PDB file of C-alpha atoms in Angstrom:
ATOM      1  CA  UNK A   1      12.376  15.851  10.908  1.00  0.00           C
ATOM      2  CA  UNK A   2      13.828  12.500  11.740  1.00  0.00           C
ATOM      3  CA  UNK A   3      17.439  12.708  12.675  1.00  0.00           C
ATOM      4  CA  UNK A   4      19.805   9.778  12.718  1.00  0.00           C
ATOM      5  CA  UNK A   5      23.241  10.688  13.992  1.00  0.00           C
ATOM      6  CA  UNK A   6      26.503   8.911  13.443  1.00  0.00           C
ATOM      7  CA  UNK A   7      29.060  11.039  15.234  1.00  0.00           C
ATOM      8  CA  UNK A   8      32.115   9.647  13.460  1.00  0.00           C
ATOM      9  CA  UNK A   9      32.308  10.457   9.754  1.00  0.00           C
ATOM     10  CA  UNK A  10      35.758   8.964   9.187  1.00  0.00           C
ATOM     11  CA  UNK A  11      37.695   6.387  11.187  1.00  0.00           C
ATOM     12  CA  UNK A  12      41.020   4.662  10.595  1.00  0.00           C
ATOM     13  CA  UNK A  13      41.912   1.549  12.562  1.00  0.00           C
ATOM     14  CA  UNK A  14      44.589  -1.094  12.409  1.00  0.00           C
ATOM     15  CA  UNK A  15      44.010  -4.775  11.822  1.00  0.00           C
ATOM     16  CA  UNK A  16      43.037  -6.507  15.051  1.00  0.00           C
ATOM     17  CA  UNK A  17      41.790  -3.393  16.817  1.00  0.00           C
ATOM     18  CA  UNK A  18      38.306  -3.184  18.303  1.00  0.00           C
ATOM     19  CA  UNK A  19      35.944  -0.788  16.583  1.00  0.00           C
ATOM     20  CA  UNK A  20      32.839   0.721  18.138  1.00  0.00           C
ATOM     21  CA  UNK A  21      30.354   2.629  15.974  1.00  0.00           C
ATOM     22  CA  UNK A  22      27.410   4.323  17.582  1.00  0.00           C
ATOM     23  CA  UNK A  23      24.116   5.461  16.098  1.00  0.00           C
ATOM     24  CA  UNK A  24      21.515   7.649  17.765  1.00  0.00           C
ATOM     25  CA  UNK A  25      18.011   8.466  16.508  1.00  0.00           C
ATOM     26  CA  UNK A  26      15.681  11.067  17.947  1.00  0.00           C
ATOM     27  CA  UNK A  27      12.260   9.944  16.662  1.00  0.00           C
ATOM     28  CA  UNK A  28      11.452   7.174  19.111  1.00  0.00           C
ATOM     29  CA  UNK A  29      11.691   4.573  16.329  1.00  0.00           C
ATOM     30  CA  UNK A  30      11.400   0.945  17.325  1.00  0.00           C
ATOM     31  CA  UNK A  31      13.530  -0.444  14.494  1.00  0.00           C
ATOM     32  CA  UNK A  32      17.196   0.236  13.910  1.00  0.00           C
ATOM     33  CA  UNK A  33      19.564  -1.162  11.299  1.00  0.00           C
ATOM     34  CA  UNK A  34      23.245  -1.380  10.429  1.00  0.00           C
ATOM     35  CA  UNK A  35      24.302  -1.650   6.780  1.00  0.00           C
ATOM     36  CA  UNK A  36      27.571  -1.554   4.964  1.00  0.00           C
ATOM     37  CA  UNK A  37      27.854  -0.011   1.521  1.00  0.00           C
ATOM     38  CA  UNK A  38      30.493  -1.058  -0.987  1.00  0.00           C
ATOM     39  CA  UNK A  39      30.894   0.031  -4.620  1.00  0.00           C
ATOM     40  CA  UNK A  40      29.005  -2.247  -6.983  1.00  0.00           C
ATOM     41  CA  UNK A  41      27.410  -4.212  -4.144  1.00  0.00           C
ATOM     42  CA  UNK A  42      24.886  -1.749  -2.812  1.00  0.00           C
ATOM     43  CA  UNK A  43      23.771  -1.730   0.787  1.00  0.00           C
ATOM     44  CA  UNK A  44      23.966  -5.001   2.682  1.00  0.00           C
ATOM     45  CA  UNK A  45      22.255  -5.544   6.011  1.00  0.00           C
ATOM     46  CA  UNK A  46      24.536  -6.541   8.872  1.00  0.00           C
ATOM     47  CA  UNK A  47      22.158  -6.581  11.855  1.00  0.00           C
ATOM     48  CA  UNK A  48      18.882  -5.041  12.874  1.00  0.00           C
ATOM     49  CA  UNK A  49      16.969  -4.544  16.081  1.00  0.00           C
ATOM     50  CA  UNK A  50      13.219  -4.182  16.547  1.00  0.00           C
ATOM     51  CA  UNK A  51      13.309  -3.437  20.249  1.00  0.00           C
ATOM     52  CA  UNK A  52      15.629  -2.739  23.133  1.00  0.00           C
ATOM     53  CA  UNK A  53      17.967  -5.657  23.789  1.00  0.00           C
ATOM     54  CA  UNK A  54      16.618  -7.472  20.719  1.00  0.00           C
ATOM     55  CA  UNK A  55      18.720  -8.167  17.647  1.00  0.00           C
ATOM     56  CA  UNK A  56      18.450 -10.140  14.443  1.00  0.00           C
ATOM     57  CA  UNK A  57      21.170 -11.146  11.986  1.00  0.00           C
ATOM     58  CA  UNK A  58      21.077  -9.664   8.535  1.00  0.00           C
ATOM     59  CA  UNK A  59      22.811 -10.969   5.438  1.00  0.00           C
ATOM     60  CA  UNK A  60      26.421 -10.488   6.524  1.00  0.00           C
ATOM     61  CA  UNK A  61      26.715 -10.667  10.335  1.00  0.00           C
ATOM     62  CA  UNK A  62      30.043 -12.502  10.443  1.00  0.00           C
ATOM     63  CA  UNK A  63      32.719 -10.491  12.208  1.00  0.00           C
ATOM     64  CA  UNK A  64      30.215  -8.058  13.715  1.00  0.00           C
ATOM     65  CA  UNK A  65      28.127  -7.770  16.846  1.00  0.00           C
ATOM     66  CA  UNK A  66      25.584  -5.203  18.001  1.00  0.00           C
ATOM     67  CA  UNK A  67      24.179  -3.756  21.181  1.00  0.00           C
ATOM     68  CA  UNK A  68      20.944  -1.954  21.904  1.00  0.00           C
ATOM     69  CA  UNK A  69      20.635  -1.029  25.559  1.00  0.00           C
ATOM     70  CA  UNK A  70      18.476   2.037  24.979  1.00  0.00           C
ATOM     71  CA  UNK A  71      15.767   2.621  22.410  1.00  0.00           C
ATOM     72  CA  UNK A  72      17.536   5.530  20.754  1.00  0.00           C
ATOM     73  CA  UNK A  73      20.995   3.937  20.474  1.00  0.00           C
ATOM     74  CA  UNK A  74      22.251   1.073  18.360  1.00  0.00           C
ATOM     75  CA  UNK A  75      25.924   0.191  18.377  1.00  0.00           C
ATOM     76  CA  UNK A  76      27.958  -1.846  15.916  1.00  0.00           C
ATOM     77  CA  UNK A  77      31.054  -3.588  17.224  1.00  0.00           C
ATOM     78  CA  UNK A  78      33.937  -5.076  15.312  1.00  0.00           C
ATOM     79  CA  UNK A  79      35.785  -7.143  17.900  1.00  0.00           C
ATOM     80  CA  UNK A  80      38.897  -7.547  15.758  1.00  0.00           C
ATOM     81  CA  UNK A  81      38.906  -5.398  12.646  1.00  0.00           C
ATOM     82  CA  UNK A  82      40.147  -6.834   9.372  1.00  0.00           C
ATOM     83  CA  UNK A  83      41.011  -5.138   6.098  1.00  0.00           C
ATOM     84  CA  UNK A  84      37.937  -6.610   4.378  1.00  0.00           C
ATOM     85  CA  UNK A  85      35.799  -4.622   6.793  1.00  0.00           C
ATOM     86  CA  UNK A  86      36.960  -1.375   5.202  1.00  0.00           C
ATOM     87  CA  UNK A  87      33.670   0.131   4.056  1.00  0.00           C
ATOM     88  CA  UNK A  88      31.021   2.803   4.532  1.00  0.00           C
ATOM     89  CA  UNK A  89      28.790   1.924   7.485  1.00  0.00           C
ATOM     90  CA  UNK A  90      25.263   3.291   7.512  1.00  0.00           C
ATOM     91  CA  UNK A  91      22.772   3.257  10.338  1.00  0.00           C
ATOM     92  CA  UNK A  92      19.029   3.561   9.773  1.00  0.00           C
ATOM     93  CA  UNK A  93      15.848   3.632  11.801  1.00  0.00           C
ATOM     94  CA  UNK A  94      12.134   3.197  11.137  1.00  0.00           C
ATOM     95  CA  UNK A  95       8.895   3.148  13.046  1.00  0.00           C
ATOM     96  CA  UNK A  96       6.925  -0.014  13.645  1.00  0.00           C
ATOM     97  CA  UNK A  97       3.926   1.183  11.614  1.00  0.00           C
ATOM     98  CA  UNK A  98       6.017   2.427   8.646  1.00  0.00           C
ATOM     99  CA  UNK A  99       8.858  -0.003   8.991  1.00  0.00           C
ATOM    100  CA  UNK A 100      10.045   0.106   5.399  1.00  0.00           C
ATOM    101  CA  UNK A 101      10.556   3.856   5.322  1.00  0.00           C
ATOM    102  CA  UNK A 102      14.009   3.787   6.741  1.00  0.00           C
ATOM    103  CA  UNK A 103      15.807   6.995   7.688  1.00  0.00           C
ATOM    104  CA  UNK A 104      19.552   6.888   7.326  1.00  0.00           C
ATOM    105  CA  UNK A 105      22.421   8.573   9.091  1.00  0.00           C
ATOM    106  CA  UNK A 106      25.299  10.182   7.148  1.00  0.00           C
ATOM    107  CA  UNK A 107      27.528   7.139   7.452  1.00  0.00           C
ATOM    108  CA  UNK A 108      30.964   6.381   8.860  1.00  0.00           C
ATOM    109  CA  UNK A 109      33.744   5.590   6.431  1.00  0.00           C
ATOM    110  CA  UNK A 110      35.951   3.027   8.155  1.00  0.00           C
ATOM    111  CA  UNK A 111      39.396   2.208   6.854  1.00  0.00           C
ATOM    112  CA  UNK A 112      41.243  -0.760   8.344  1.00  0.00           C
ATOM    113  CA  UNK A 113      44.955  -0.808   7.570  1.00  0.00           C
TER     114      UNK A 113
ATOM    115  CA  UNK B   1      17.760 -16.178  -4.542  1.00  0.00           C
ATOM    116  CA  UNK B   2      16.131 -12.779  -4.234  1.00  0.00           C
ATOM    117  CA  UNK B   3      17.898 -10.230  -6.397  1.00  0.00           C
ATOM    118  CA  UNK B   4      17.611  -6.568  -7.388  1.00  0.00           C
ATOM    119  CA  UNK B   5      19.386  -5.196 -10.457  1.00  0.00           C
ATOM    120  CA  UNK B   6      19.561  -1.546 -11.426  1.00  0.00           C
ATOM    121  CA  UNK B   7      20.462  -0.150 -14.828  1.00  0.00           C
ATOM    122  CA  UNK B   8      22.266   1.720 -16.099  1.00  0.00           C
ATOM    123  CA  UNK B   9      25.103   1.931 -13.560  1.00  0.00           C
ATOM    124  CA  UNK B  10      25.680   5.542 -14.539  1.00  0.00           C
ATOM    125  CA  UNK B  11      23.734   8.035 -16.620  1.00  0.00           C
ATOM    126  CA  UNK B  12      24.741  11.433 -17.866  1.00  0.00           C
ATOM    127  CA  UNK B  13      22.004  13.830 -18.994  1.00  0.00           C
ATOM    128  CA  UNK B  14      21.816  17.374 -20.195  1.00  0.00           C
ATOM    129  CA  UNK B  15      19.558  19.658 -18.214  1.00  0.00           C
ATOM    130  CA  UNK B  16      16.018  19.196 -19.533  1.00  0.00           C
ATOM    131  CA  UNK B  17      16.738  15.813 -21.137  1.00  0.00           C
ATOM    132  CA  UNK B  18      14.167  13.376 -19.734  1.00  0.00           C
ATOM    133  CA  UNK B  19      15.075   9.733 -19.107  1.00  0.00           C
ATOM    134  CA  UNK B  20      14.280   6.661 -17.018  1.00  0.00           C
ATOM    135  CA  UNK B  21      16.161   4.498 -14.544  1.00  0.00           C
ATOM    136  CA  UNK B  22      15.365   0.807 -14.294  1.00  0.00           C
ATOM    137  CA  UNK B  23      15.095  -1.508 -11.306  1.00  0.00           C
ATOM    138  CA  UNK B  24      14.374  -5.149 -12.107  1.00  0.00           C
ATOM    139  CA  UNK B  25      13.777  -7.695  -9.397  1.00  0.00           C
ATOM    140  CA  UNK B  26      13.586 -11.440  -8.976  1.00  0.00           C
ATOM    141  CA  UNK B  27      12.000 -12.232  -5.636  1.00  0.00           C
ATOM    142  CA  UNK B  28       9.890 -14.920  -4.087  1.00  0.00           C
ATOM    143  CA  UNK B  29       7.095 -12.541  -3.189  1.00  0.00           C
ATOM    144  CA  UNK B  30       7.149  -8.761  -3.332  1.00  0.00           C
ATOM    145  CA  UNK B  31       5.751  -6.857  -0.371  1.00  0.00           C
ATOM    146  CA  UNK B  32       6.992  -3.455  -1.468  1.00  0.00           C
ATOM    147  CA  UNK B  33       9.491  -1.606  -3.632  1.00  0.00           C
ATOM    148  CA  UNK B  34      11.274   1.513  -2.451  1.00  0.00           C
ATOM    149  CA  UNK B  35      13.266   4.256  -4.135  1.00  0.00           C
ATOM    150  CA  UNK B  36      15.931   6.251  -2.315  1.00  0.00           C
ATOM    151  CA  UNK B  37      18.161   9.120  -3.338  1.00  0.00           C
ATOM    152  CA  UNK B  38      21.730   9.318  -2.053  1.00  0.00           C
ATOM    153  CA  UNK B  39      23.893  12.421  -2.336  1.00  0.00           C
ATOM    154  CA  UNK B  40      27.695  12.138  -2.034  1.00  0.00           C
ATOM    155  CA  UNK B  41      28.799  11.861   1.582  1.00  0.00           C
ATOM    156  CA  UNK B  42      25.264  11.362   2.866  1.00  0.00           C
ATOM    157  CA  UNK B  43      22.981   8.510   3.753  1.00  0.00           C
ATOM    158  CA  UNK B  44      20.108   7.509   1.446  1.00  0.00           C
ATOM    159  CA  UNK B  45      16.951   9.600   1.605  1.00  0.00           C
ATOM    160  CA  UNK B  46      13.578   7.913   1.187  1.00  0.00           C
ATOM    161  CA  UNK B  47      11.604   8.907  -1.944  1.00  0.00           C
ATOM    162  CA  UNK B  48       8.779   6.488  -2.780  1.00  0.00           C
ATOM    163  CA  UNK B  49       7.030   3.282  -1.798  1.00  0.00           C
ATOM    164  CA  UNK B  50       5.202   1.132  -4.376  1.00  0.00           C
ATOM    165  CA  UNK B  51       3.177  -1.896  -3.336  1.00  0.00           C
ATOM    166  CA  UNK B  52       1.378  -3.276  -6.369  1.00  0.00           C
ATOM    167  CA  UNK B  53       1.750  -3.513 -10.148  1.00  0.00           C
ATOM    168  CA  UNK B  54       0.292  -0.485 -11.879  1.00  0.00           C
ATOM    169  CA  UNK B  55       0.915   1.830  -8.976  1.00  0.00           C
ATOM    170  CA  UNK B  56       2.567   5.202  -9.633  1.00  0.00           C
ATOM    171  CA  UNK B  57       3.983   7.854  -7.321  1.00  0.00           C
ATOM    172  CA  UNK B  58       5.169  11.361  -8.211  1.00  0.00           C
ATOM    173  CA  UNK B  59       7.324  13.964  -6.546  1.00  0.00           C
ATOM    174  CA  UNK B  60       8.377  17.087  -8.420  1.00  0.00           C
ATOM    175  CA  UNK B  61      10.262  15.899 -11.535  1.00  0.00           C
ATOM    176  CA  UNK B  62      10.293  12.250 -10.458  1.00  0.00           C
ATOM    177  CA  UNK B  63       7.712   9.573 -11.153  1.00  0.00           C
ATOM    178  CA  UNK B  64       8.053   5.971 -10.035  1.00  0.00           C
ATOM    179  CA  UNK B  65       6.100   3.127 -11.631  1.00  0.00           C
ATOM    180  CA  UNK B  66       5.852  -0.576 -10.860  1.00  0.00           C
ATOM    181  CA  UNK B  67       5.177  -3.703 -12.912  1.00  0.00           C
ATOM    182  CA  UNK B  68       5.367  -7.346 -11.871  1.00  0.00           C
ATOM    183  CA  UNK B  69       9.031  -7.562 -12.868  1.00  0.00           C
ATOM    184  CA  UNK B  70      10.471  -4.076 -12.625  1.00  0.00           C
ATOM    185  CA  UNK B  71      10.151  -0.485 -11.573  1.00  0.00           C
ATOM    186  CA  UNK B  72      11.063   2.669 -13.432  1.00  0.00           C
ATOM    187  CA  UNK B  73      12.063   6.028 -12.057  1.00  0.00           C
ATOM    188  CA  UNK B  74      11.190   8.585 -14.711  1.00  0.00           C
ATOM    189  CA  UNK B  75      12.946  11.930 -14.530  1.00  0.00           C
ATOM    190  CA  UNK B  76      11.245  14.700 -16.477  1.00  0.00           C
ATOM    191  CA  UNK B  77      13.219  17.778 -17.498  1.00  0.00           C
ATOM    192  CA  UNK B  78      15.967  17.142 -14.935  1.00  0.00           C
ATOM    193  CA  UNK B  79      17.995  19.885 -13.303  1.00  0.00           C
ATOM    194  CA  UNK B  80      21.592  19.722 -12.033  1.00  0.00           C
ATOM    195  CA  UNK B  81      20.291  19.407  -8.469  1.00  0.00           C
ATOM    196  CA  UNK B  82      18.770  16.043  -9.427  1.00  0.00           C
ATOM    197  CA  UNK B  83      22.301  14.657  -9.712  1.00  0.00           C
ATOM    198  CA  UNK B  84      22.661  11.841  -7.175  1.00  0.00           C
ATOM    199  CA  UNK B  85      22.742   8.080  -6.875  1.00  0.00           C
ATOM    200  CA  UNK B  86      19.282   6.543  -6.970  1.00  0.00           C
ATOM    201  CA  UNK B  87      18.806   3.303  -5.069  1.00  0.00           C
ATOM    202  CA  UNK B  88      16.048   0.767  -5.444  1.00  0.00           C
ATOM    203  CA  UNK B  89      15.157  -1.697  -2.672  1.00  0.00           C
ATOM    204  CA  UNK B  90      12.576  -4.445  -2.223  1.00  0.00           C
ATOM    205  CA  UNK B  91      10.980  -6.052   0.773  1.00  0.00           C
ATOM    206  CA  UNK B  92      10.009  -9.667   0.282  1.00  0.00           C
ATOM    207  CA  UNK B  93       7.538 -12.059   1.871  1.00  0.00           C
ATOM    208  CA  UNK B  94       9.022 -13.469   5.039  1.00  0.00           C
ATOM    209  CA  UNK B  95      11.772 -10.855   5.014  1.00  0.00           C
ATOM    210  CA  UNK B  96      10.710  -9.162   8.216  1.00  0.00           C
ATOM    211  CA  UNK B  97      12.098  -5.627   8.273  1.00  0.00           C
ATOM    212  CA  UNK B  98      14.677  -6.542   5.672  1.00  0.00           C
ATOM    213  CA  UNK B  99      15.286  -4.557   2.497  1.00  0.00           C
ATOM    214  CA  UNK B 100      17.294  -5.893  -0.426  1.00  0.00           C
ATOM    215  CA  UNK B 101      19.054  -3.045  -2.220  1.00  0.00           C
ATOM    216  CA  UNK B 102      20.261  -2.733  -5.776  1.00  0.00           C
ATOM    217  CA  UNK B 103      23.703  -1.274  -6.458  1.00  0.00           C
ATOM    218  CA  UNK B 104      22.252   2.035  -7.614  1.00  0.00           C
ATOM    219  CA  UNK B 105      22.337   4.317 -10.659  1.00  0.00           C
ATOM    220  CA  UNK B 106      24.647   7.350 -10.551  1.00  0.00           C
ATOM    221  CA  UNK B 107      22.889  10.211 -12.304  1.00  0.00           C
ATOM    222  CA  UNK B 108      24.754  13.321 -13.434  1.00  0.00           C
ATOM    223  CA  UNK B 109      22.759  16.211 -14.914  1.00  0.00           C
ATOM    224  CA  UNK B 110      24.827  18.853 -16.643  1.00  0.00           C
ATOM    225  CA  UNK B 111      23.702  22.437 -17.359  1.00  0.00           C
TER     226      UNK B 111
END
């Protein structure tokens, strides 16, 4: 089974702090994604990566950056957290030949106070 | 603007009471439509992919269908373990690797 791991389930940070969320997948998938999920808005794509060191902006990249130094890891960085970044953050991965079948991690609920 | 709308927002059923969830979409060009199930505190779990109008997919008590404007997720004789949020997503022409998600339908099945 595909496993996508997000080690932090809950995180509380203060406004202005740097936040680092890490995602690890164990199926050698080429594609990795970061979404945020908010009530009534569904999942919105922040960034995705289709290869090591490659990244593409999604729909809402402002205030976020990403890093993919190894194939299995994709990190989301909030350089200076703000209260409107309080949300559930979900990581996903997919293979190049079945790219739309995305496998999701359990999510990290981030609260910025 | 590409858009995905799911209805109803929430649905309460009695065990055994069949019903359907709707996903309507307005997109420039549909490459595929996807259904996911999300349990509380977990990430979405992939269920189905539909690529063309008229296509149907089944899994246990669930059947997904697709027309040119919408998709339905039919739930036949649901059980309490079918309770979850069901998400619909589309992939559009030119939207490399990008899925557009609806807000979801929260389904509660009571014994």
